[in-house]
Structures are given as C-alpha cells and as structure tokens.
mmCIF file of C-alpha atoms and ligand atoms in Angstrom:
data_model
loop_
_atom_site.group_PDB
_atom_site.id
_atom_site.type_symbol
_atom_site.label_atom_id
_atom_site.label_comp_id
_atom_site.label_asym_id
_atom_site.label_seq_id
_atom_site.Cartn_x
_atom_site.Cartn_y
_atom_site.Cartn_z
ATOM 1 C CA UNK Q 916 20.926 12.244 3.263
ATOM 2 C CA UNK Q 917 17.651 13.090 5.040
ATOM 3 C CA UNK Q 918 17.744 16.870 4.554
ATOM 4 C CA UNK Q 919 18.831 16.645 0.897
ATOM 5 C CA UNK Q 920 16.172 14.092 0.141
ATOM 6 C CA UNK Q 921 13.268 15.951 1.721
ATOM 7 C CA UNK Q 922 14.445 19.069 -0.095
ATOM 8 C CA UNK Q 923 14.369 17.117 -3.367
ATOM 9 C CA UNK Q 924 10.890 15.882 -2.518
ATOM 10 C CA UNK Q 925 9.863 19.475 -1.745
ATOM 11 C CA UNK Q 926 8.403 18.594 1.671
ATOM 12 C CA UNK Q 927 9.025 19.943 5.176
ATOM 13 C CA UNK Q 928 9.185 16.700 7.158
ATOM 14 C CA UNK Q 929 10.705 13.260 6.419
ATOM 15 C CA UNK Q 930 7.242 11.759 6.485
ATOM 16 C CA UNK Q 931 5.191 10.171 3.707
ATOM 17 C CA UNK Q 932 1.654 8.902 3.615
ATOM 18 C CA UNK Q 933 2.116 5.385 2.218
ATOM 19 C CA UNK Q 934 0.118 4.841 -0.985
ATOM 20 C CA UNK Q 935 -3.014 2.756 -0.396
ATOM 21 C CA UNK Q 936 -5.223 1.544 -3.247
ATOM 22 C CA UNK Q 937 -8.899 0.626 -3.129
ATOM 23 C CA UNK Q 938 -11.425 2.179 -0.769
ATOM 24 C CA UNK Q 939 -8.422 3.744 1.004
ATOM 25 C CA UNK Q 940 -7.372 5.800 -2.066
ATOM 26 C CA UNK Q 941 -8.647 9.228 -1.050
ATOM 27 C CA UNK Q 942 -7.618 12.509 -2.688
ATOM 28 C CA UNK Q 943 -8.856 14.300 0.463
ATOM 29 C CA UNK Q 944 -6.329 12.460 2.621
ATOM 30 C CA UNK Q 945 -3.476 13.025 0.146
ATOM 31 C CA UNK Q 946 -4.318 16.747 0.103
ATOM 32 C CA UNK Q 947 -4.455 17.033 3.902
ATOM 33 C CA UNK Q 948 -1.108 15.252 4.309
ATOM 34 C CA UNK Q 949 0.628 17.333 1.625
ATOM 35 C CA UNK Q 950 -0.790 20.558 3.051
ATOM 36 C CA UNK Q 951 0.641 19.567 6.451
ATOM 37 C CA UNK Q 952 4.162 19.476 4.975
ATOM 38 C CA UNK Q 953 4.493 15.702 4.536
ATOM 39 C CA UNK Q 954 4.090 13.867 1.203
ATOM 40 C CA UNK Q 955 0.501 12.931 0.398
ATOM 41 C CA UNK Q 956 -0.086 9.833 -1.714
ATOM 42 C CA UNK Q 957 -2.728 8.074 -3.731
ATOM 43 C CA UNK Q 958 -2.708 4.383 -4.609
ATOM 44 C CA UNK Q 959 -4.233 4.418 -8.071
ATOM 45 C CA UNK Q 960 -3.852 0.744 -8.927
ATOM 46 C CA UNK Q 961 -7.546 -0.141 -8.998
ATOM 47 C CA UNK Q 962 -8.627 3.051 -10.764
ATOM 48 C CA UNK Q 963 -9.735 3.187 -14.371
ATOM 49 C CA UNK Q 964 -7.424 5.551 -16.294
ATOM 50 C CA UNK Q 965 -9.968 8.385 -16.404
ATOM 51 C CA UNK Q 966 -10.684 8.063 -12.655
ATOM 52 C CA UNK Q 967 -6.953 8.161 -11.991
ATOM 53 C CA UNK Q 968 -6.641 11.326 -14.078
ATOM 54 C CA UNK Q 969 -9.507 12.951 -12.156
ATOM 55 C CA UNK Q 970 -7.961 11.941 -8.817
ATOM 56 C CA UNK Q 971 -4.604 13.471 -9.762
ATOM 57 C CA UNK Q 972 -6.350 16.661 -10.852
ATOM 58 C CA UNK Q 973 -8.397 16.727 -7.621
ATOM 59 C CA UNK Q 974 -5.216 16.517 -5.545
ATOM 60 C CA UNK Q 975 -3.620 19.281 -7.621
ATOM 61 C CA UNK Q 976 -6.662 21.454 -7.081
ATOM 62 C CA UNK Q 977 -6.436 20.904 -3.312
ATOM 63 C CA UNK Q 978 -2.752 21.506 -2.688
ATOM 64 C CA UNK Q 979 0.177 23.433 -4.097
ATOM 65 C CA UNK Q 980 2.535 20.976 -2.399
ATOM 66 C CA UNK Q 981 4.082 17.819 -3.936
ATOM 67 C CA UNK Q 982 2.248 14.491 -3.860
ATOM 68 C CA UNK Q 983 2.856 10.880 -4.847
ATOM 69 C CA UNK Q 984 0.998 8.513 -7.173
ATOM 70 C CA UNK Q 985 1.480 4.727 -6.990
ATOM 71 C CA UNK Q 986 0.560 1.879 -9.329
ATOM 72 C CA UNK Q 987 1.012 -1.886 -9.329
ATOM 73 C CA UNK Q 988 3.703 -2.962 -11.793
ATOM 74 C CA UNK Q 989 2.256 -5.593 -14.175
ATOM 75 C CA UNK Q 990 2.552 -9.173 -12.934
ATOM 76 C CA UNK Q 991 2.148 -12.439 -14.826
ATOM 77 C CA UNK Q 992 -0.834 -14.539 -13.848
ATOM 78 C CA UNK Q 993 -3.113 -17.298 -15.098
ATOM 79 C CA UNK Q 994 -6.857 -17.747 -14.734
ATOM 80 C CA UNK Q 995 -6.827 -21.400 -13.630
ATOM 81 C CA UNK Q 996 -10.348 -22.813 -14.213
ATOM 82 C CA UNK Q 997 -10.137 -25.460 -11.446
ATOM 83 C CA UNK Q 998 -8.993 -22.950 -8.827
ATOM 84 C CA UNK Q 999 -11.595 -20.449 -9.985
ATOM 85 C CA UNK Q 1000 -14.378 -23.021 -9.627
ATOM 86 C CA UNK Q 1001 -13.271 -24.017 -6.119
ATOM 87 C CA UNK Q 1002 -12.778 -20.415 -5.018
ATOM 88 C CA UNK Q 1003 -16.159 -19.473 -6.441
ATOM 89 C CA UNK Q 1004 -17.744 -22.130 -4.268
ATOM 90 C CA UNK Q 1005 -16.083 -20.642 -1.164
ATOM 91 C CA UNK Q 1006 -17.262 -17.195 -2.181
ATOM 92 C CA UNK Q 1007 -20.738 -18.616 -2.744
ATOM 93 C CA UNK Q 1008 -21.070 -19.456 0.947
ATOM 94 C CA UNK Q 1009 -20.088 -15.921 1.899
ATOM 95 C CA UNK Q 1010 -22.521 -14.498 -0.673
ATOM 96 C CA UNK Q 1011 -25.318 -16.617 0.840
ATOM 97 C CA UNK Q 1012 -24.511 -15.338 4.347
ATOM 98 C CA UNK Q 1013 -24.562 -11.771 3.035
ATOM 99 C CA UNK Q 1014 -27.841 -12.320 1.141
ATOM 100 C CA UNK Q 1015 -26.051 -11.644 -2.116
ATOM 101 C CA UNK Q 1016 -26.687 -13.320 -5.489
ATOM 102 C CA UNK Q 1017 -23.815 -14.865 -7.431
ATOM 103 C CA UNK Q 1018 -20.886 -14.721 -7.405
ATOM 104 C CA UNK Q 1019 -20.772 -13.948 -11.118
ATOM 105 C CA UNK Q 1020 -17.489 -14.196 -12.943
ATOM 106 C CA UNK Q 1021 -16.003 -10.738 -13.599
ATOM 107 C CA UNK Q 1022 -15.744 -9.422 -17.168
ATOM 108 C CA UNK Q 1023 -12.190 -8.254 -16.613
ATOM 109 C CA UNK Q 1024 -9.655 -8.774 -13.864
ATOM 110 C CA UNK Q 1025 -7.553 -5.625 -13.793
ATOM 111 C CA UNK Q 1026 -7.149 -2.155 -15.203
ATOM 112 C CA UNK Q 1027 -4.675 -1.710 -18.054
ATOM 113 C CA UNK Q 1028 -1.303 -0.696 -16.617
ATOM 114 C CA UNK Q 1029 -0.349 0.729 -20.014
ATOM 115 C CA UNK Q 1030 -3.313 3.101 -19.956
ATOM 116 C CA UNK Q 1031 -2.745 4.057 -16.310
ATOM 117 C CA UNK Q 1032 0.942 4.702 -16.981
ATOM 118 C CA UNK Q 1033 0.069 6.884 -19.972
ATOM 119 C CA UNK Q 1034 -2.089 9.021 -17.662
ATOM 120 C CA UNK Q 1035 0.818 9.386 -15.238
ATOM 121 C CA UNK Q 1036 3.110 10.548 -18.052
ATOM 122 C CA UNK Q 1037 0.484 13.064 -19.156
ATOM 123 C CA UNK Q 1038 -0.509 14.371 -15.720
ATOM 124 C CA UNK Q 1039 3.057 14.511 -14.340
ATOM 125 C CA UNK Q 1040 2.610 13.955 -10.587
ATOM 126 C CA UNK Q 1041 5.685 15.208 -8.695
ATOM 127 C CA UNK Q 1042 6.460 11.722 -7.323
ATOM 128 C CA UNK Q 1043 5.598 8.274 -8.713
ATOM 129 C CA UNK Q 1044 6.192 4.743 -7.459
ATOM 130 C CA UNK Q 1045 5.381 1.154 -8.235
ATOM 131 C CA UNK Q 1046 5.083 -1.913 -6.101
ATOM 132 C CA UNK Q 1047 5.032 -5.612 -7.203
ATOM 133 C CA UNK Q 1048 7.939 -5.094 -9.592
ATOM 134 C CA UNK Q 1049 10.566 -2.947 -11.236
ATOM 135 C CA UNK Q 1050 9.801 -0.863 -14.309
ATOM 136 C CA UNK Q 1051 11.995 -1.171 -17.378
ATOM 137 C CA UNK Q 1052 14.784 1.451 -17.327
ATOM 138 C CA UNK Q 1053 13.322 3.293 -20.334
ATOM 139 C CA UNK Q 1054 10.052 3.770 -18.423
ATOM 140 C CA UNK Q 1055 11.918 5.129 -15.407
ATOM 141 C CA UNK Q 1056 13.827 7.430 -17.774
ATOM 142 C CA UNK Q 1057 10.559 8.611 -19.355
ATOM 143 C CA UNK Q 1058 9.207 9.562 -15.918
ATOM 144 C CA UNK Q 1059 12.427 11.286 -14.876
ATOM 145 C CA UNK Q 1060 12.669 13.241 -18.143
ATOM 146 C CA UNK Q 1061 9.350 14.854 -17.173
ATOM 147 C CA UNK Q 1062 10.757 15.851 -13.783
ATOM 148 C CA UNK Q 1063 8.933 13.104 -11.881
ATOM 149 C CA UNK Q 1064 10.844 11.693 -8.915
ATOM 150 C CA UNK Q 1065 10.647 7.891 -9.116
ATOM 151 C CA UNK Q 1066 10.486 5.474 -6.177
ATOM 152 C CA UNK Q 1067 10.492 1.674 -6.205
ATOM 153 C CA UNK Q 1068 9.296 -0.724 -3.507
ATOM 154 C CA UNK Q 1069 11.672 -3.423 -2.235
ATOM 155 C CA UNK Q 1070 11.077 -6.138 0.357
ATOM 156 C CA UNK Q 1071 14.609 -7.600 0.140
ATOM 157 C CA UNK Q 1072 18.100 -6.257 -0.443
ATOM 158 C CA UNK Q 1073 18.184 -8.032 -3.831
ATOM 159 C CA UNK Q 1074 15.020 -6.208 -4.909
ATOM 160 C CA UNK Q 1075 16.534 -2.889 -3.836
ATOM 161 C CA UNK Q 1076 19.607 -3.598 -5.971
ATOM 162 C CA UNK Q 1077 17.417 -4.553 -8.948
ATOM 163 C CA UNK Q 1078 15.386 -1.356 -8.584
ATOM 164 C CA UNK Q 1079 18.543 0.744 -8.290
ATOM 165 C CA UNK Q 1080 19.686 -0.649 -11.630
ATOM 166 C CA UNK Q 1081 16.538 0.647 -13.321
ATOM 167 C CA UNK Q 1082 17.467 4.223 -12.355
ATOM 168 C CA UNK Q 1083 14.943 4.951 -9.582
ATOM 169 C CA UNK Q 1084 15.671 7.942 -7.336
ATOM 170 C CA UNK Q 1085 14.939 6.244 -4.009
ATOM 171 C CA UNK Q 1086 13.850 2.931 -2.501
ATOM 172 C CA UNK Q 1087 10.829 2.271 -0.301
ATOM 173 C CA UNK Q 1088 11.982 -0.530 2.023
ATOM 174 C CA UNK Q 1089 8.805 -2.408 2.922
ATOM 175 C CA UNK Q 1090 9.316 -4.548 6.000
ATOM 176 C CA UNK Q 1091 7.322 -7.673 6.774
ATOM 177 C CA UNK Q 1092 5.247 -5.802 9.379
ATOM 178 C CA UNK Q 1093 3.580 -3.635 6.720
ATOM 179 C CA UNK Q 1094 -0.164 -3.590 6.156
ATOM 180 C CA UNK Q 1095 -1.584 -4.382 2.728
ATOM 181 C CA UNK Q 1096 0.020 -6.212 -0.172
ATOM 182 C CA UNK Q 1097 3.626 -7.315 -0.153
ATOM 183 C CA UNK Q 1098 5.688 -5.687 -2.878
ATOM 184 C CA UNK Q 1099 7.879 -8.797 -3.331
ATOM 185 C CA UNK Q 1100 8.831 -9.568 -6.916
ATOM 186 C CA UNK Q 1101 12.056 -11.584 -7.026
ATOM 187 C CA UNK Q 1102 11.708 -14.413 -4.513
ATOM 188 C CA UNK Q 1103 8.549 -15.950 -3.049
ATOM 189 C CA UNK Q 1104 6.836 -13.958 -0.327
ATOM 190 C CA UNK Q 1105 7.759 -16.667 2.197
ATOM 191 C CA UNK Q 1106 11.408 -15.942 1.439
ATOM 192 C CA UNK Q 1107 10.983 -12.163 1.426
ATOM 193 C CA UNK Q 1108 9.692 -11.490 4.931
ATOM 194 C CA UNK Q 1109 12.449 -9.310 6.321
ATOM 195 C CA UNK Q 1110 11.431 -7.060 9.212
ATOM 196 C CA UNK Q 1111 11.854 -3.286 8.862
ATOM 197 C CA UNK Q 1112 14.572 -3.268 11.570
ATOM 198 C CA UNK Q 1113 16.766 -5.642 9.542
ATOM 199 C CA UNK Q 1114 15.761 -4.507 6.058
ATOM 200 C CA UNK Q 1115 16.364 -0.761 6.272
ATOM 201 C CA UNK Q 1116 20.037 -0.674 7.329
ATOM 202 C CA UNK Q 1117 20.962 -3.442 4.887
ATOM 203 C CA UNK Q 1118 19.348 -1.634 1.962
ATOM 204 C CA UNK Q 1119 20.981 1.641 3.088
ATOM 205 C CA UNK Q 1120 24.351 -0.142 2.961
ATOM 206 C CA UNK Q 1121 23.677 -1.917 -0.334
ATOM 207 C CA UNK Q 1122 22.446 0.911 -2.549
ATOM 208 C CA UNK Q 1123 23.674 4.446 -2.871
ATOM 209 C CA UNK Q 1124 20.167 5.899 -2.798
ATOM 210 C CA UNK Q 1125 17.875 7.427 -0.189
ATOM 211 C CA UNK Q 1126 15.753 4.809 1.581
ATOM 212 C CA UNK Q 1127 12.201 5.320 2.828
ATOM 213 C CA UNK Q 1128 11.325 2.942 5.662
ATOM 214 C CA UNK Q 1129 7.832 1.428 5.677
ATOM 215 C CA UNK Q 1130 6.145 -1.272 7.720
ATOM 216 C CA UNK Q 1131 5.083 -1.371 11.349
ATOM 217 C CA UNK Q 1132 5.976 2.252 12.029
ATOM 218 C CA UNK Q 1133 3.071 3.413 14.159
ATOM 219 C CA UNK Q 1134 4.276 6.391 16.164
ATOM 220 C CA UNK Q 1135 7.170 8.800 16.639
ATOM 221 C CA UNK Q 1136 9.275 6.156 18.379
ATOM 222 C CA UNK Q 1137 9.167 4.055 15.210
ATOM 223 C CA UNK Q 1138 9.988 7.088 13.061
ATOM 224 C CA UNK Q 1139 12.998 7.916 15.247
ATOM 225 C CA UNK Q 1140 14.157 4.298 15.094
ATOM 226 C CA UNK Q 1141 13.901 4.186 11.294
ATOM 227 C CA UNK Q 1142 15.887 7.417 10.938
ATOM 228 C CA UNK Q 1143 18.547 5.959 13.279
ATOM 229 C CA UNK Q 1144 18.705 2.894 11.001
ATOM 230 C CA UNK Q 1145 19.721 5.178 8.154
ATOM 231 C CA UNK Q 1146 16.362 5.845 6.485
ATOM 232 C CA UNK Q 1147 16.058 9.262 4.856
ATOM 233 C CA UNK Q 1148 12.303 9.317 5.448
ATOM 234 C CA UNK Q 1149 9.476 7.055 6.618
ATOM 235 C CA UNK Q 1150 6.157 6.045 5.052
ATOM 236 C CA UNK Q 1151 3.148 5.196 7.192
ATOM 237 C CA UNK Q 1152 -0.012 3.536 5.930
ATOM 238 C CA UNK Q 1153 -1.950 1.944 8.768
ATOM 239 C CA UNK Q 1154 -1.417 4.992 11.022
ATOM 240 C CA UNK Q 1155 -3.529 7.032 8.591
ATOM 241 C CA UNK Q 1156 -6.395 4.540 8.315
ATOM 242 C CA UNK Q 1157 -8.090 6.262 11.256
ATOM 243 C CA UNK Q 1158 -7.554 9.777 9.882
ATOM 244 C CA UNK Q 1159 -10.740 11.837 9.734
ATOM 245 C CA UNK Q 1160 -10.160 12.316 5.979
ATOM 246 C CA UNK Q 1161 -10.102 8.529 5.447
ATOM 247 C CA UNK Q 1162 -13.756 7.614 4.902
ATOM 248 C CA UNK Q 1163 -13.396 3.904 5.689
ATOM 249 C CA UNK Q 1164 -16.349 1.739 6.614
ATOM 250 C CA UNK Q 1165 -17.198 2.195 10.322
ATOM 251 C CA UNK Q 1166 -16.758 -1.533 11.020
ATOM 252 C CA UNK Q 1167 -13.168 -1.480 9.724
ATOM 253 C CA UNK Q 1168 -12.367 1.651 11.757
ATOM 254 C CA UNK Q 1169 -13.880 0.094 14.884
ATOM 255 C CA UNK Q 1170 -11.860 -3.116 14.472
ATOM 256 C CA UNK Q 1171 -8.652 -1.114 14.018
ATOM 257 C CA UNK Q 1172 -9.276 0.273 17.508
ATOM 258 C CA UNK Q 1173 -10.018 -3.113 19.068
ATOM 259 C CA UNK Q 1174 -7.817 -5.886 20.400
ATOM 260 C CA UNK Q 1175 -8.474 -7.811 17.181
ATOM 261 C CA UNK Q 1176 -6.104 -5.375 15.436
ATOM 262 C CA UNK Q 1177 -3.223 -6.907 17.396
ATOM 263 C CA UNK Q 1178 -3.796 -10.080 15.424
ATOM 264 C CA UNK Q 1179 -2.816 -9.608 11.791
ATOM 265 C CA UNK Q 1180 -1.821 -12.278 9.282
ATOM 266 C CA UNK Q 1181 -0.536 -12.572 5.744
ATOM 267 C CA UNK Q 1182 -3.206 -13.950 3.473
ATOM 268 C CA UNK Q 1183 -3.959 -14.625 -0.193
ATOM 269 C CA UNK Q 1184 -7.638 -15.202 0.627
ATOM 270 C CA UNK Q 1185 -9.053 -11.951 -0.726
ATOM 271 C CA UNK Q 1186 -6.855 -11.069 -3.672
ATOM 272 C CA UNK Q 1187 -4.643 -14.011 -4.616
ATOM 273 C CA UNK Q 1188 -1.544 -12.085 -3.550
ATOM 274 C CA UNK Q 1189 -0.064 -12.032 -0.056
ATOM 275 C CA UNK Q 1190 -1.245 -9.083 1.981
ATOM 276 C CA UNK Q 1191 -1.351 -8.339 5.703
ATOM 277 C CA UNK Q 1192 -4.691 -7.732 7.351
ATOM 278 C CA UNK Q 1193 -6.606 -8.187 10.567
ATOM 279 C CA UNK Q 1194 -7.673 -11.822 10.918
ATOM 280 C CA UNK Q 1195 -11.349 -12.485 10.326
ATOM 281 C CA UNK Q 1196 -13.576 -15.441 9.397
ATOM 282 C CA UNK Q 1197 -12.889 -15.482 5.644
ATOM 283 C CA UNK Q 1198 -9.132 -15.091 6.111
ATOM 284 C CA UNK Q 1199 -9.065 -17.930 8.645
ATOM 285 C CA UNK Q 1200 -11.294 -20.191 6.541
ATOM 286 C CA UNK Q 1201 -8.920 -19.962 3.573
ATOM 287 C CA UNK Q 1202 -5.710 -20.193 5.600
ATOM 288 C CA UNK Q 1203 -3.556 -22.946 4.111
ATOM 289 C CA UNK Q 1204 -5.911 -23.262 1.092
ATOM 290 C CA UNK Q 1205 -3.538 -21.836 -1.524
ATOM 291 C CA UNK Q 1206 -4.540 -24.779 -3.720
ATOM 292 C CA UNK Q 1207 -7.960 -23.217 -4.345
ATOM 293 C CA UNK Q 1208 -7.086 -19.515 -4.504
ATOM 294 C CA UNK Q 1209 -6.514 -18.172 -8.042
ATOM 295 C CA UNK Q 1210 -3.673 -15.787 -8.846
ATOM 296 C CA UNK Q 1211 -3.835 -12.054 -8.289
ATOM 297 C CA UNK Q 1212 -5.706 -10.221 -9.827
ATOM 298 C CA UNK Q 1213 -8.202 -13.011 -10.611
ATOM 299 C CA UNK Q 1214 -9.135 -13.702 -6.985
ATOM 300 C CA UNK Q 1215 -9.227 -9.968 -6.290
ATOM 301 C CA UNK Q 1216 -11.776 -9.373 -9.035
ATOM 302 C CA UNK Q 1217 -13.812 -12.442 -8.042
ATOM 303 C CA UNK Q 1218 -14.083 -11.394 -4.372
ATOM 304 C CA UNK Q 1219 -14.864 -7.742 -5.106
ATOM 305 C CA UNK Q 1220 -18.657 -8.085 -4.812
ATOM 306 C CA UNK Q 1221 -18.350 -9.940 -1.485
ATOM 307 C CA UNK Q 1222 -15.972 -7.354 -0.039
ATOM 308 C CA UNK Q 1223 -18.082 -4.420 -1.224
ATOM 309 C CA UNK Q 1224 -21.343 -5.849 0.118
ATOM 310 C CA UNK Q 1225 -19.724 -6.790 3.439
ATOM 311 C CA UNK Q 1226 -18.329 -3.283 3.820
ATOM 312 C CA UNK Q 1227 -21.764 -1.745 3.189
ATOM 313 C CA UNK Q 1228 -23.453 -4.156 5.590
ATOM 314 C CA UNK Q 1229 -20.855 -3.600 8.336
ATOM 315 C CA UNK Q 1230 -20.017 -7.325 8.136
ATOM 316 C CA UNK Q 1231 -16.278 -7.339 8.824
ATOM 317 C CA UNK Q 1232 -15.932 -11.126 8.499
ATOM 318 C CA UNK Q 1233 -15.915 -10.799 4.689
ATOM 319 C CA UNK Q 1234 -13.946 -7.568 4.191
ATOM 320 C CA UNK Q 1235 -10.235 -7.363 3.539
ATOM 321 C CA UNK Q 1236 -9.092 -5.476 6.644
ATOM 322 C CA UNK Q 1237 -5.578 -4.512 5.551
ATOM 323 C CA UNK Q 1238 -3.491 -3.360 8.492
ATOM 324 C CA UNK Q 1239 0.110 -3.539 9.658
ATOM 325 C CA UNK Q 1240 1.446 -5.006 12.850
ATOM 326 C CA UNK Q 1241 1.495 -1.656 14.655
ATOM 327 C CA UNK Q 1242 -2.206 -1.011 14.005
ATOM 328 C CA UNK Q 1243 -3.097 -0.511 17.657
ATOM 329 C CA UNK Q 1244 -0.888 2.584 17.761
ATOM 330 C CA UNK Q 1245 -3.180 4.419 15.304
ATOM 331 C CA UNK Q 1246 -5.382 7.234 16.655
ATOM 332 C CA UNK Q 1247 -8.535 8.775 15.140
ATOM 333 C CA UNK Q 1248 -7.520 12.370 14.432
ATOM 334 C CA UNK Q 1249 -7.397 14.781 11.493
ATOM 335 C CA UNK Q 1250 -4.361 14.020 9.281
ATOM 336 C CA UNK Q 1251 -2.625 17.278 10.237
ATOM 337 C CA UNK Q 1252 -2.932 16.380 13.930
ATOM 338 C CA UNK Q 1253 -1.551 12.883 13.269
ATOM 339 C CA UNK Q 1254 1.467 14.425 11.544
ATOM 340 C CA UNK Q 1255 2.037 17.007 14.308
ATOM 341 C CA UNK Q 1256 1.812 14.268 16.960
ATOM 342 C CA UNK Q 1257 4.152 11.902 15.075
ATOM 343 C CA UNK Q 1258 6.757 14.644 14.668
ATOM 344 C CA UNK Q 1259 6.556 15.690 18.325
ATOM 345 C CA UNK Q 1260 6.909 12.048 19.437
ATOM 346 C CA UNK Q 1261 9.847 11.474 17.082
ATOM 347 C CA UNK Q 1262 11.629 14.587 18.333
ATOM 348 C CA UNK Q 1263 11.156 13.454 21.892
ATOM 349 C CA UNK Q 1264 12.386 9.923 21.105
ATOM 350 C CA UNK Q 1265 15.493 11.252 19.354
ATOM 351 C CA UNK Q 1266 16.363 13.427 22.339
ATOM 352 C CA UNK Q 1267 16.230 10.533 24.760
ATOM 353 C CA UNK Q 1268 19.833 9.712 25.410
ATOM 354 C CA UNK Q 1269 21.115 6.330 26.513
HETATM 355 C C1 LIG W 2181 -5.070 -0.462 3.159
HETATM 356 C C2 LIG W 2181 -3.720 -0.541 2.532
HETATM 357 C C3 LIG W 2181 -3.608 -0.475 1.149
HETATM 358 C C4 LIG W 2181 -2.337 -0.519 0.549
HETATM 359 N N1 LIG W 2181 -2.233 -0.375 -0.817
HETATM 360 C C5 LIG W 2181 -0.995 -0.231 -1.374
HETATM 361 C C6 LIG W 2181 -0.856 0.129 -2.745
HETATM 362 O O1 LIG W 2181 -1.819 0.316 -3.475
HETATM 363 N N2 LIG W 2181 0.409 0.266 -3.246
HETATM 364 C C7 LIG W 2181 1.527 0.109 -2.454
HETATM 365 O O2 LIG W 2181 2.640 0.285 -2.946
HETATM 366 N N3 LIG W 2181 1.412 -0.235 -1.170
HETATM 367 C C8 LIG W 2181 0.185 -0.385 -0.606
HETATM 368 N N4 LIG W 2181 0.079 -0.652 0.733
HETATM 369 C C9 LIG W 2181 1.321 -0.763 1.534
HETATM 370 C C10 LIG W 2181 1.719 0.627 2.027
HETATM 371 O O3 LIG W 2181 2.080 1.469 0.952
HETATM 372 C C11 LIG W 2181 2.882 0.558 3.030
HETATM 373 O O4 LIG W 2181 3.921 -0.248 2.545
HETATM 374 C C12 LIG W 2181 2.414 0.033 4.371
HETATM 375 O O5 LIG W 2181 1.186 0.593 4.736
HETATM 376 C C13 LIG W 2181 3.451 0.350 5.444
HETATM 377 O O6 LIG W 2181 3.203 -0.368 6.612
HETATM 378 P P1 LIG W 2181 2.183 0.116 7.774
HETATM 379 O O7 LIG W 2181 0.832 -0.169 7.235
HETATM 380 O O8 LIG W 2181 2.547 -0.744 8.924
HETATM 381 O O9 LIG W 2181 2.416 1.591 7.996
HETATM 382 C C14 LIG W 2181 -1.176 -0.658 1.356
HETATM 383 C C15 LIG W 2181 -1.313 -0.733 2.743
HETATM 384 C C16 LIG W 2181 -2.557 -0.675 3.334
HETATM 385 C C17 LIG W 2181 -2.651 -0.732 4.850
#
C-alpha cells in the first residue's frame, strides 16, 4: 500500500513531519519538509482562526507541494473552581521564581474549533487531520468533497476502528513513545499506552486503510522497522525539533541534546491532558497530583504565562519540553538534510539481511 498511498498524498517519500502545535508550529519548517519531498505539517490547534488562515497561506506561498494541517477535535471539559484555585497556587510559586506577576485567570481557554474548521474548509489544505477525537462523518465528508485527504489519530485498535467508520482516508497510529499530547479518546490514557511496535501491525490488520506510524521513530532504523510492520508511511515529530527551521528556545534545544532527554514522562502538569515531555522541576512537582490539575484546556491556558516567560528566560524547569522517547537520536540539521539522512539510513536498514 506504501507506493499507492504516497502517490495519493502527492509526496516522494513515505515520510511525514508530524503536526506540532504551539511554539513548534512553524510554516518555515512545513515548507522545508514539503519542498524536500516529504509531507510538511502545521499543528494549528492553538492558533486563532485568522492566524491559522495566514499560516496556511504562508505555506502555500512557500511550496507547490502538498502539506498537512492538524487541529484538536473538541473535547468535553469542566472548569472546576477548587482545582483551579489549587493549581493557581502551584503556578504562583513558579511565577514568583520567574519574577512574574499573577497568575491571572485567562479570559478564554481555547480557540473555537468551529471557526478553525471553517477556515480549513475555506483554505482547502491538501491533507487534514485531527487528534483527541473522531470527527462526525458529515464533517469528514465535507473535507473529502473538497478534495482534502483526511487522517485521524488513533492510540488503540478500537480508536482506529472508530475513525475508519467516520470515513477517514488513513490512520495515524500514535504509539506510547510519542512526544507531545496523547491522541487517546475512547479509553483513559492509562489504558491506551500501546507501543508503536505493537500498535502498528494490529491497526494494519484491523482496518483496511493505510496506516502512518508515529511515536519513538528517531532514525532510519525506526522508519525501516515501521514499514516492515505494515505502515504505509511514518510521521516524525521529535526528530524535527532540532531542525534549523524550528526556532525553538535555545534551552529546549540544548536539553534535547543532553542526557536529560533520555528521561521523558507522561504528564498532565502543563496542560491538563497527558503529554510526553522531558522531565523537569514543574513536571516532577505535580507528578501524582491529578487531584489539583484542571482539565485540558483550562490548565493549558492557566500555565501559558509561566511557560512563555520561562521560555524567554531560558528557564527550562517551567517550560513544557515535549519530546518522544527517541529524542536523543535527533540531530541539529536543516530539515532537508534530516530527511536525506533518514532515507539513507532506512534504505541501509532495509538492505540488512538476517
Ligand atoms: C512538540 C510537540 C507538539 C505536538 N503537537 C501535536 C499537535 O498539535 N497535534 C497532533 O496531532 N500531535 C501533536 N504532537 C504529536 C505528534 O504529531 C506525533 O504523534 C509525535 O511527535 C510522534 O512521536 P515522536 O515525537 O516520537 O516522533 C506533538 C508532538 C510534539 C513533540
């Protein structure tokens, strides 16, 4: 299915930049990856609708090749006053350390998915995906009727089946090793931590759709392994965090190249939703404190000022340092060089006989 699928995607190599929202959402990186014959991506979840529109247009202006836009499917959440008060107190200590006033309560917690989705329908990116949930079938149909290829993110076989029923064109199988937020939406995250090695072949067997493997794939050996497991393509996030086109804070980039990057954990500390990142002081302080962490996106909005100030100050103890378990395999290079190296390594790994 690999050749057919990459032909449908309009790319040269079975390689996708995984979508990454927040300070990692860079049109420049998406453009560089697409121009190198892989599929560039932009995680638009935290963008206001107009910013999302401008980002899509910026990518279009920078490449003739296909690219991929990703949003968070809407989730249900409550703004629990007791949790918010307790979490605010924790944040207060971090604010004091950073010399920051507040924390003030945010005016709003998330962008409107409806408005973001309307932009996607108007701007027609070649490929679109969601994480955190399945879209209603009529929404998938609306995307497909405009010629948009639709992907859905699954962390279990059951989620892959549910997504297949909505009419998506392919499944992103996100293993437990992956950096950033978990896409889980049917069972609890604790019951949805299937490693990429086990997840990919089971989803390939369960659904009659192309599968894109994601999570802990850090070099060509991982790409070769995923293709052998039946994946039609692979998506890499953490491997591109050190790309020259990824203007991350220097502290984050330095940590990704240190031994600390071998030590990642799942945490709700920064956003209220489980995500994998490099362990630091704030993550460790809130470990096991789910009782005081509000739901996503409430915690995410509340901790935004702390994370932003810490990033500016180079204080990595209070930043969310999203990274997957293969982070130490990442290399600081231009995106095109990363892609060329990954492909050469994968070719070599696939030629190695037993
Ligand atoms: C910094 C960062 C931000 C992420 N943001 C998103 C996002 O907005 N939407 C999404 O579907 N996945 C997001 N992810 C998950 C990736 O799309 C992908 O599943 C993951 O990076 C694959 O694992 P790897 O990091 O080990 O390569 C993010 C991952 C990272 C590292």
